[in-house]
Amino acid sequence: MEFFQSLSESEMEIMRYVWESGDAVTTSILLAVFAHKGWKVQTVSTFLTRLADKGALRVEKRGKANVYFPAVTEAEYHELEARHLVDSKYHGSVLDFLTAFYGGKGLSPQEAAELKRWFDREAGV
Protein backbone atom coordinates (compact mmCIF):
# COMPACT_ATOMS: atom_id res chain seq x y z
CA MET A 1 0.00 0.00 0.00
CA GLU A 2 2.13 2.86 -1.25
CA PHE A 3 -0.61 5.47 -0.94
CA PHE A 4 -2.67 4.81 2.17
CA GLN A 5 -6.44 5.00 2.09
CA SER A 6 -8.50 4.00 5.10
CA LEU A 7 -10.90 1.13 4.66
CA SER A 8 -14.61 1.45 5.25
CA GLU A 9 -16.32 -0.69 7.88
CA SER A 10 -17.58 -3.13 5.23
CA GLU A 11 -14.17 -3.28 3.55
CA MET A 12 -12.63 -4.08 6.95
CA GLU A 13 -15.14 -6.89 7.47
CA ILE A 14 -14.05 -8.42 4.18
CA MET A 15 -10.36 -7.96 4.96
CA ARG A 16 -10.76 -9.53 8.41
CA TYR A 17 -12.28 -12.58 6.74
CA VAL A 18 -9.48 -12.70 4.15
CA TRP A 19 -6.79 -12.36 6.84
CA GLU A 20 -8.41 -14.94 9.13
CA SER A 21 -9.07 -17.45 6.37
CA GLY A 22 -5.47 -17.39 5.21
CA ASP A 23 -6.73 -18.46 1.81
CA ALA A 24 -7.54 -16.88 -1.53
CA VAL A 25 -11.11 -15.66 -1.86
CA THR A 26 -13.54 -15.20 -4.70
CA THR A 27 -16.72 -13.23 -5.06
CA SER A 28 -18.78 -16.41 -4.64
CA ILE A 29 -17.00 -17.34 -1.38
CA LEU A 30 -17.65 -13.87 0.04
CA LEU A 31 -21.28 -13.94 -1.08
CA ALA A 32 -21.73 -17.12 0.98
CA VAL A 33 -19.82 -15.79 3.99
CA PHE A 34 -21.73 -12.50 4.04
CA ALA A 35 -25.13 -13.86 2.95
CA HIS A 36 -26.63 -12.60 6.23
CA LYS A 37 -25.92 -9.04 5.06
CA GLY A 38 -27.93 -9.47 1.86
CA TRP A 39 -25.06 -8.27 -0.32
CA LYS A 40 -25.51 -8.85 -4.05
CA VAL A 41 -22.79 -9.88 -6.52
CA GLN A 42 -22.31 -6.28 -7.65
CA THR A 43 -21.89 -5.06 -4.05
CA VAL A 44 -19.20 -7.64 -3.25
CA SER A 45 -17.49 -7.01 -6.60
CA THR A 46 -17.42 -3.28 -5.88
CA PHE A 47 -15.86 -3.86 -2.44
CA LEU A 48 -13.23 -6.18 -3.94
CA THR A 49 -12.38 -3.67 -6.67
CA ARG A 50 -12.03 -0.89 -4.09
CA LEU A 51 -9.84 -3.06 -1.87
CA ALA A 52 -7.61 -3.89 -4.83
CA ASP A 53 -7.47 -0.21 -5.87
CA LYS A 54 -6.51 0.74 -2.30
CA GLY A 55 -3.72 -1.84 -2.35
CA ALA A 56 -5.18 -4.08 0.35
CA LEU A 57 -5.83 -6.98 -2.03
CA ARG A 58 -4.06 -8.27 -5.10
CA VAL A 59 -6.00 -9.91 -7.91
CA GLU A 60 -5.22 -12.89 -10.12
CA LYS A 61 -7.34 -13.96 -13.05
CA ARG A 62 -8.05 -17.71 -13.02
CA GLY A 63 -10.17 -18.71 -15.96
CA LYS A 64 -13.22 -16.47 -15.85
CA ALA A 65 -12.95 -15.75 -12.14
CA ASN A 66 -10.87 -13.27 -10.19
CA VAL A 67 -9.09 -14.62 -7.13
CA TYR A 68 -8.13 -12.21 -4.36
CA PHE A 69 -5.18 -12.42 -1.96
CA PRO A 70 -4.13 -10.05 0.82
CA ALA A 71 -1.50 -7.57 -0.36
CA VAL A 72 -0.71 -6.58 3.24
CA THR A 73 -0.96 -8.38 6.56
CA GLU A 74 -3.41 -7.21 9.18
CA ALA A 75 -0.50 -5.92 11.30
CA GLU A 76 0.93 -4.00 8.33
CA TYR A 77 -2.47 -2.43 7.62
CA HIS A 78 -2.92 -1.35 11.25
CA GLU A 79 0.58 0.12 11.29
CA LEU A 80 -0.14 2.09 8.11
CA GLU A 81 -3.49 3.23 9.48
CA ALA A 82 -1.96 4.39 12.76
CA ARG A 83 0.88 6.22 11.00
CA HIS A 84 -1.61 7.88 8.64
CA LEU A 85 -3.74 9.01 11.60
CA VAL A 86 -0.77 10.52 13.43
CA ASP A 87 0.61 12.14 10.27
CA SER A 88 -2.69 13.56 9.01
CA LYS A 89 -4.35 14.63 12.26
CA TYR A 90 -1.43 15.30 14.61
CA HIS A 91 1.25 16.66 12.25
CA GLY A 92 3.28 13.49 12.72
CA SER A 93 3.60 13.99 16.48
CA VAL A 94 3.02 10.86 18.54
CA LEU A 95 3.17 13.05 21.64
CA ASP A 96 0.30 15.23 20.34
CA PHE A 97 -1.67 12.07 19.56
CA LEU A 98 -1.11 10.61 23.03
CA THR A 99 -2.05 13.92 24.64
CA ALA A 100 -5.32 13.97 22.69
CA PHE A 101 -5.93 10.26 23.30
CA TYR A 102 -5.65 10.55 27.06
CA GLY A 103 -7.44 13.90 27.13
CA GLY A 104 -5.70 15.11 30.26
CA LYS A 105 -6.81 12.06 32.27
CA GLY A 106 -3.27 10.88 32.75
CA LEU A 107 -1.89 7.40 32.62
CA SER A 108 -2.21 4.70 35.21
CA PRO A 109 1.13 3.65 36.71
CA GLN A 110 0.83 0.35 34.82
CA GLU A 111 0.22 2.10 31.48
CA ALA A 112 3.12 4.49 32.11
CA ALA A 113 5.46 1.59 32.93
CA GLU A 114 4.33 -0.35 29.87
CA LEU A 115 4.84 2.65 27.58
CA LYS A 116 8.26 3.32 29.12
CA ARG A 117 9.31 -0.28 28.47
CA TRP A 118 8.05 -0.01 24.89
CA PHE A 119 9.85 3.30 24.23
CA ASP A 120 13.05 1.96 25.81
CA ARG A 121 12.86 -1.15 23.62
CA GLU A 122 12.21 0.93 20.49
CA ALA A 123 15.08 3.30 21.31
CA GLY A 124 17.43 0.37 21.95
CA VAL A 125 17.95 1.33 25.58
Coordinates of N, CA, C and O in Angstrom, one line a residue:
M1 N 0.8 -1.2 0.0 CA 0.0 0.0 0.0 C 0.9 1.2 0.0 O 1.2 1.7 1.0
E2 N 1.3 1.7 -1.2 CA 2.1 2.9 -1.3 C 1.4 4.1 -0.8 O 1.9 4.9 0.0
F3 N 0.2 4.3 -1.3 CA -0.6 5.5 -0.9 C -1.7 4.9 0.0 O -2.5 4.1 -0.4
F4 N -1.7 5.4 1.2 CA -2.7 4.8 2.2 C -4.0 5.4 2.0 O -4.2 6.6 1.9
Q5 N -5.1 4.6 2.0 CA -6.4 5.0 2.1 C -7.1 4.1 3.1 O -7.0 2.9 3.1
S6 N -7.8 4.8 4.1 CA -8.5 4.0 5.1 C -9.6 3.1 4.5 O -10.1 3.5 3.4
L7 N -9.9 2.0 5.1 CA -10.9 1.1 4.7 C -12.2 1.4 5.4 O -12.2 1.8 6.6
S8 N -13.3 1.3 4.6 CA -14.6 1.4 5.2 C -14.9 0.3 6.2 O -14.2 -0.7 6.2
E9 N -15.9 0.4 7.0 CA -16.3 -0.7 7.9 C -16.6 -2.0 7.1 O -16.1 -3.1 7.5
S10 N -17.3 -1.9 6.0 CA -17.6 -3.1 5.2 C -16.3 -3.7 4.6 O -16.1 -4.9 4.6
E11 N -15.4 -2.8 4.1 CA -14.2 -3.3 3.5 C -13.3 -4.0 4.6 O -12.7 -5.0 4.4
M12 N -13.4 -3.4 5.9 CA -12.6 -4.1 7.0 C -13.2 -5.4 7.3 O -12.5 -6.4 7.6
E13 N -14.5 -5.6 7.2 CA -15.1 -6.9 7.5 C -14.6 -7.9 6.5 O -14.3 -9.1 6.8
I14 N -14.6 -7.5 5.2 CA -14.1 -8.4 4.2 C -12.6 -8.7 4.4 O -12.2 -9.9 4.4
M15 N -11.8 -7.7 4.7 CA -10.4 -8.0 5.0 C -10.1 -8.8 6.2 O -9.3 -9.7 6.2
R16 N -10.9 -8.7 7.2 CA -10.8 -9.5 8.4 C -11.0 -11.0 8.0 O -10.3 -11.9 8.5
Y17 N -12.0 -11.2 7.2 CA -12.3 -12.6 6.7 C -11.1 -13.1 5.9 O -10.7 -14.2 6.1
V18 N -10.6 -12.3 5.0 CA -9.5 -12.7 4.2 C -8.3 -13.0 5.0 O -7.6 -14.1 4.8
W19 N -7.9 -12.1 6.0 CA -6.8 -12.4 6.8 C -7.0 -13.6 7.7 O -6.0 -14.4 7.8
E20 N -8.2 -13.8 8.3 CA -8.4 -14.9 9.1 C -8.4 -16.2 8.4 O -8.0 -17.3 8.9
S21 N -9.0 -16.2 7.1 CA -9.1 -17.5 6.4 C -7.7 -17.9 5.9 O -7.5 -19.2 5.8
G22 N -6.8 -17.0 5.7 CA -5.5 -17.4 5.2 C -5.5 -18.0 3.8 O -4.5 -18.7 3.4
D23 N -6.6 -17.8 3.1 CA -6.7 -18.5 1.8 C -7.1 -17.4 0.8 O -7.6 -16.3 1.2
A24 N -7.0 -17.8 -0.5 CA -7.5 -16.9 -1.5 C -9.1 -16.9 -1.5 O -9.7 -17.8 -1.0
V25 N -9.6 -15.7 -1.9 CA -11.1 -15.7 -1.9 C -11.6 -15.3 -3.2 O -10.9 -14.7 -4.0
T26 N -12.9 -15.6 -3.5 CA -13.5 -15.2 -4.7 C -14.8 -14.5 -4.3 O -15.3 -14.5 -3.2
T27 N -15.4 -13.9 -5.3 CA -16.7 -13.2 -5.1 C -17.7 -14.2 -4.5 O -18.5 -13.9 -3.6
S28 N -17.8 -15.4 -5.1 CA -18.8 -16.4 -4.6 C -18.5 -16.8 -3.2 O -19.5 -17.0 -2.4
I29 N -17.3 -17.0 -2.8 CA -17.0 -17.3 -1.4 C -17.5 -16.2 -0.5 O -18.2 -16.5 0.5
L30 N -17.2 -15.0 -0.8 CA -17.6 -13.9 0.0 C -19.2 -13.7 0.0 O -19.7 -13.3 1.1
L31 N -19.8 -14.0 -1.1 CA -21.3 -13.9 -1.1 C -21.9 -14.9 -0.1 O -22.8 -14.6 0.6
A32 N -21.3 -16.1 0.0 CA -21.7 -17.1 1.0 C -21.4 -16.7 2.4 O -22.3 -16.8 3.3
V33 N -20.2 -16.2 2.6 CA -19.8 -15.8 4.0 C -20.7 -14.6 4.5 O -21.1 -14.6 5.7
F34 N -21.0 -13.7 3.6 CA -21.7 -12.5 4.0 C -23.2 -12.5 3.6 O -23.8 -11.5 3.5
A35 N -23.7 -13.7 3.4 CA -25.1 -13.9 3.0 C -26.1 -13.2 3.9 O -27.1 -12.6 3.5
H36 N -25.8 -13.2 5.2 CA -26.6 -12.6 6.2 C -26.8 -11.1 6.0 O -27.7 -10.5 6.6
K37 N -25.9 -10.5 5.3 CA -25.9 -9.0 5.1 C -26.8 -8.7 3.9 O -27.1 -7.5 3.6
G38 N -27.1 -9.7 3.0 CA -27.9 -9.5 1.9 C -27.2 -8.8 0.7 O -27.8 -8.2 -0.2
W39 N -25.9 -8.9 0.7 CA -25.1 -8.3 -0.3 C -25.3 -9.0 -1.6 O -25.3 -10.2 -1.6
K40 N -25.4 -8.3 -2.7 CA -25.5 -8.9 -4.0 C -24.1 -9.0 -4.7 O -23.1 -8.4 -4.2
V41 N -24.1 -9.7 -5.8 CA -22.8 -9.9 -6.5 C -22.1 -8.5 -6.8 O -20.9 -8.4 -6.6
Q42 N -22.9 -7.6 -7.3 CA -22.3 -6.3 -7.6 C -21.7 -5.6 -6.4 O -20.7 -4.9 -6.5
T43 N -22.4 -5.7 -5.3 CA -21.9 -5.1 -4.1 C -20.5 -5.6 -3.7 O -19.6 -4.9 -3.4
V44 N -20.5 -7.0 -3.6 CA -19.2 -7.6 -3.3 C -18.1 -7.3 -4.3 O -17.0 -7.0 -3.9
S45 N -18.5 -7.3 -5.6 CA -17.5 -7.0 -6.6 C -17.0 -5.6 -6.4 O -15.8 -5.4 -6.6
T46 N -17.8 -4.7 -6.1 CA -17.4 -3.3 -5.9 C -16.5 -3.2 -4.7 O -15.4 -2.5 -4.8
F47 N -16.8 -3.9 -3.6 CA -15.9 -3.9 -2.4 C -14.5 -4.4 -2.8 O -13.5 -3.9 -2.5
L48 N -14.5 -5.5 -3.6 CA -13.2 -6.2 -3.9 C -12.4 -5.3 -4.9 O -11.2 -5.2 -4.7
T49 N -13.1 -4.6 -5.8 CA -12.4 -3.7 -6.7 C -11.8 -2.5 -5.9 O -10.6 -2.1 -6.1
R50 N -12.5 -2.0 -4.9 CA -12.0 -0.9 -4.1 C -10.8 -1.3 -3.3 O -9.9 -0.6 -3.1
L51 N -10.9 -2.5 -2.7 CA -9.8 -3.1 -1.9 C -8.6 -3.3 -2.7 O -7.5 -3.0 -2.2
A52 N -8.8 -3.7 -3.9 CA -7.6 -3.9 -4.8 C -7.0 -2.5 -5.2 O -5.8 -2.3 -5.2
D53 N -7.9 -1.6 -5.5 CA -7.5 -0.2 -5.9 C -6.7 0.5 -4.7 O -5.8 1.2 -4.9
K54 N -7.2 0.2 -3.5 CA -6.5 0.7 -2.3 C -5.2 0.0 -1.9 O -4.5 0.4 -1.0
G55 N -4.9 -1.1 -2.6 CA -3.7 -1.8 -2.3 C -3.8 -2.9 -1.2 O -2.8 -3.4 -0.8
A56 N -5.0 -3.1 -0.7 CA -5.2 -4.1 0.4 C -5.2 -5.5 -0.2 O -4.8 -6.5 0.5
L57 N -5.7 -5.7 -1.4 CA -5.8 -7.0 -2.0 C -5.1 -7.0 -3.4 O -5.0 -5.9 -4.0
R58 N -4.6 -8.1 -3.7 CA -4.1 -8.3 -5.1 C -5.0 -9.3 -5.8 O -5.6 -10.1 -5.2
V59 N -5.1 -9.1 -7.1 CA -6.0 -9.9 -7.9 C -5.3 -10.8 -8.9 O -4.3 -10.3 -9.6
E60 N -5.7 -12.0 -9.1 CA -5.2 -12.9 -10.1 C -6.4 -13.4 -10.9 O -7.4 -13.7 -10.3
K61 N -6.3 -13.4 -12.2 CA -7.3 -14.0 -13.0 C -7.1 -15.5 -13.2 O -6.0 -15.9 -13.5
R62 N -8.1 -16.3 -12.9 CA -8.1 -17.7 -13.0 C -9.3 -18.1 -13.8 O -10.4 -18.2 -13.3
G63 N -9.0 -18.4 -15.1 CA -10.2 -18.7 -16.0 C -11.0 -17.5 -16.1 O -10.5 -16.4 -16.4
K64 N -12.3 -17.6 -15.8 CA -13.2 -16.5 -15.9 C -13.3 -15.7 -14.5 O -14.0 -14.7 -14.5
A65 N -12.8 -16.3 -13.5 CA -13.0 -15.8 -12.1 C -11.7 -15.0 -11.7 O -10.6 -15.3 -12.1
N66 N -12.0 -14.0 -10.9 CA -10.9 -13.3 -10.2 C -10.7 -13.9 -8.8 O -11.7 -14.3 -8.2
V67 N -9.4 -14.1 -8.4 CA -9.1 -14.6 -7.1 C -8.3 -13.5 -6.4 O -7.4 -12.9 -7.0
Y68 N -8.7 -13.3 -5.1 CA -8.1 -12.2 -4.4 C -7.3 -12.7 -3.2 O -7.7 -13.7 -2.5
F69 N -6.1 -12.1 -3.0 CA -5.2 -12.4 -2.0 C -4.8 -11.1 -1.2 O -4.8 -10.1 -1.8
P70 N -4.5 -11.3 0.1 CA -4.1 -10.0 0.8 C -2.8 -9.5 0.3 O -1.9 -10.3 0.0
A71 N -2.7 -8.2 0.1 CA -1.5 -7.6 -0.4 C -0.7 -7.1 0.8 O 0.5 -6.8 0.7
V72 N -1.4 -7.0 2.0 CA -0.7 -6.6 3.2 C -1.3 -7.5 4.4 O -2.4 -8.0 4.3
T73 N -0.5 -7.7 5.4 CA -1.0 -8.4 6.6 C -1.8 -7.5 7.4 O -1.8 -6.2 7.2
E74 N -2.6 -8.0 8.3 CA -3.4 -7.2 9.2 C -2.5 -6.3 10.0 O -2.9 -5.1 10.2
A75 N -1.4 -6.8 10.5 CA -0.5 -5.9 11.3 C 0.0 -4.8 10.5 O 0.1 -3.6 10.9
E76 N 0.4 -5.1 9.2 CA 0.9 -4.0 8.3 C -0.1 -2.9 8.1 O 0.1 -1.7 8.1
Y77 N -1.4 -3.4 7.9 CA -2.5 -2.4 7.6 C -2.7 -1.5 8.8 O -2.7 -0.3 8.7
H78 N -2.7 -2.1 10.0 CA -2.9 -1.3 11.3 C -1.8 -0.4 11.5 O -2.0 0.8 11.9
E79 N -0.6 -0.8 11.2 CA 0.6 0.1 11.3 C 0.4 1.3 10.3 O 0.6 2.5 10.7
L80 N 0.1 1.0 9.1 CA -0.1 2.1 8.1 C -1.3 3.0 8.5 O -1.2 4.2 8.4
E81 N -2.3 2.4 9.0 CA -3.5 3.2 9.5 C -3.1 4.1 10.6 O -3.5 5.3 10.7
A82 N -2.4 3.6 11.6 CA -2.0 4.4 12.8 C -1.0 5.5 12.3 O -1.2 6.7 12.8
R83 N -0.1 5.2 11.5 CA 0.9 6.2 11.0 C 0.1 7.3 10.2 O 0.4 8.5 10.4
H84 N -0.8 6.9 9.4 CA -1.6 7.9 8.6 C -2.4 8.8 9.6 O -2.4 10.0 9.4
L85 N -3.0 8.2 10.6 CA -3.7 9.0 11.6 C -2.8 10.0 12.3 O -3.2 11.2 12.3
V86 N -1.7 9.6 12.7 CA -0.8 10.5 13.4 C -0.3 11.6 12.5 O -0.2 12.8 12.8
D87 N 0.1 11.2 11.2 CA 0.6 12.1 10.3 C -0.4 13.1 9.8 O -0.2 14.3 9.7
S88 N -1.7 12.7 9.6 CA -2.7 13.6 9.0 C -3.4 14.4 10.0 O -3.8 15.5 9.8
K89 N -3.6 13.9 11.2 CA -4.3 14.6 12.3 C -3.5 15.3 13.3 O -3.9 16.2 14.0
Y90 N -2.3 14.8 13.5 CA -1.4 15.3 14.6 C -0.1 15.8 14.1 O 0.9 15.8 14.9
H91 N 0.0 16.1 12.8 CA 1.2 16.7 12.3 C 2.5 15.8 12.5 O 3.6 16.3 12.7
G92 N 2.2 14.4 12.5 CA 3.3 13.5 12.7 C 3.8 13.4 14.1 O 4.8 12.7 14.4
S93 N 3.1 14.0 15.1 CA 3.6 14.0 16.5 C 2.9 12.9 17.3 O 1.7 13.1 17.6
V94 N 3.6 11.9 17.7 CA 3.0 10.9 18.5 C 2.7 11.5 19.9 O 1.6 11.1 20.5
L95 N 3.5 12.4 20.4 CA 3.2 13.1 21.6 C 1.8 13.8 21.6 O 1.0 13.7 22.5
D96 N 1.6 14.5 20.5 CA 0.3 15.2 20.3 C -0.8 14.2 20.3 O -1.9 14.5 20.9
F97 N -0.6 13.1 19.6 CA -1.7 12.1 19.6 C -2.0 11.5 21.0 O -3.1 11.4 21.4
L98 N -0.9 11.2 21.7 CA -1.1 10.6 23.0 C -1.8 11.6 24.0 O -2.6 11.2 24.8
T99 N -1.4 12.9 23.8 CA -2.1 13.9 24.6 C -3.5 14.0 24.3 O -4.4 14.0 25.3
A100 N -3.9 13.9 23.1 CA -5.3 14.0 22.7 C -6.0 12.7 23.1 O -7.2 12.7 23.6
F101 N -5.3 11.6 23.0 CA -5.9 10.3 23.3 C -6.3 10.2 24.8 O -7.4 9.7 25.1
Y102 N -5.4 10.6 25.6 CA -5.6 10.6 27.1 C -6.4 11.7 27.6 O -6.9 11.7 28.7
G103 N -6.6 12.8 26.8 CA -7.4 13.9 27.1 C -7.2 14.5 28.5 O -8.2 14.9 29.2
G104 N -6.0 14.5 29.0 CA -5.7 15.1 30.3 C -6.0 14.2 31.4 O -5.8 14.6 32.6
K105 N -6.5 13.0 31.2 CA -6.8 12.1 32.3 C -5.6 11.5 32.9 O -5.6 11.0 34.0
G106 N -4.5 11.5 32.2 CA -3.3 10.9 32.8 C -3.3 9.4 32.6 O -4.3 8.8 32.2
L107 N -2.1 8.8 32.8 CA -1.9 7.4 32.6 C -1.9 6.7 34.0 O -1.5 7.3 35.0
S108 N -2.3 5.5 34.0 CA -2.2 4.7 35.2 C -0.7 4.3 35.3 O 0.0 4.4 34.4
P109 N -0.3 4.0 36.5 CA 1.1 3.6 36.7 C 1.5 2.4 35.8 O 2.6 2.4 35.3
Q110 N 0.6 1.5 35.7 CA 0.8 0.3 34.8 C 1.0 0.8 33.4 O 1.9 0.3 32.7
E111 N 0.1 1.6 32.9 CA 0.2 2.1 31.5 C 1.5 2.9 31.3 O 2.2 2.7 30.2
A112 N 1.9 3.7 32.2 CA 3.1 4.5 32.1 C 4.3 3.6 32.1 O 5.2 3.7 31.2
A113 N 4.3 2.5 32.9 CA 5.5 1.6 32.9 C 5.5 0.8 31.6 O 6.6 0.6 31.1
E114 N 4.4 0.4 31.1 CA 4.3 -0.4 29.9 C 4.8 0.5 28.7 O 5.6 0.1 27.9
L115 N 4.4 1.7 28.6 CA 4.8 2.7 27.6 C 6.3 2.9 27.7 O 7.0 3.0 26.7
K116 N 6.8 3.1 28.9 CA 8.3 3.3 29.1 C 9.1 2.1 28.6 O 10.1 2.3 27.9
R117 N 8.6 0.9 29.0 CA 9.3 -0.3 28.5 C 9.3 -0.3 26.9 O 10.3 -0.6 26.3
W118 N 8.2 0.0 26.3 CA 8.1 0.0 24.9 C 9.0 1.0 24.3 O 9.7 0.7 23.3
F119 N 9.0 2.3 24.8 CA 9.8 3.3 24.2 C 11.3 2.9 24.4 O 12.1 3.2 23.5
D120 N 11.7 2.4 25.6 CA 13.1 2.0 25.8 C 13.5 0.9 24.8 O 14.6 0.9 24.2
R121 N 12.6 -0.1 24.6 CA 12.9 -1.1 23.6 C 13.0 -0.6 22.2 O 13.9 -0.9 21.5
E122 N 12.2 0.3 21.8 CA 12.2 0.9 20.5 C 13.5 1.8 20.3 O 14.0 1.9 19.2
A123 N 13.9 2.4 21.4 CA 15.1 3.3 21.3 C 16.4 2.5 21.5 O 17.5 3.1 21.4
G124 N 16.2 1.2 21.8 CA 17.4 0.4 22.0 C 18.1 0.6 23.3 O 19.3 0.4 23.4
V125 N 17.4 1.1 24.3 CA 17.9 1.3 25.6 C 18.0 0.1 26.4 O 17.1 -0.7 26.4

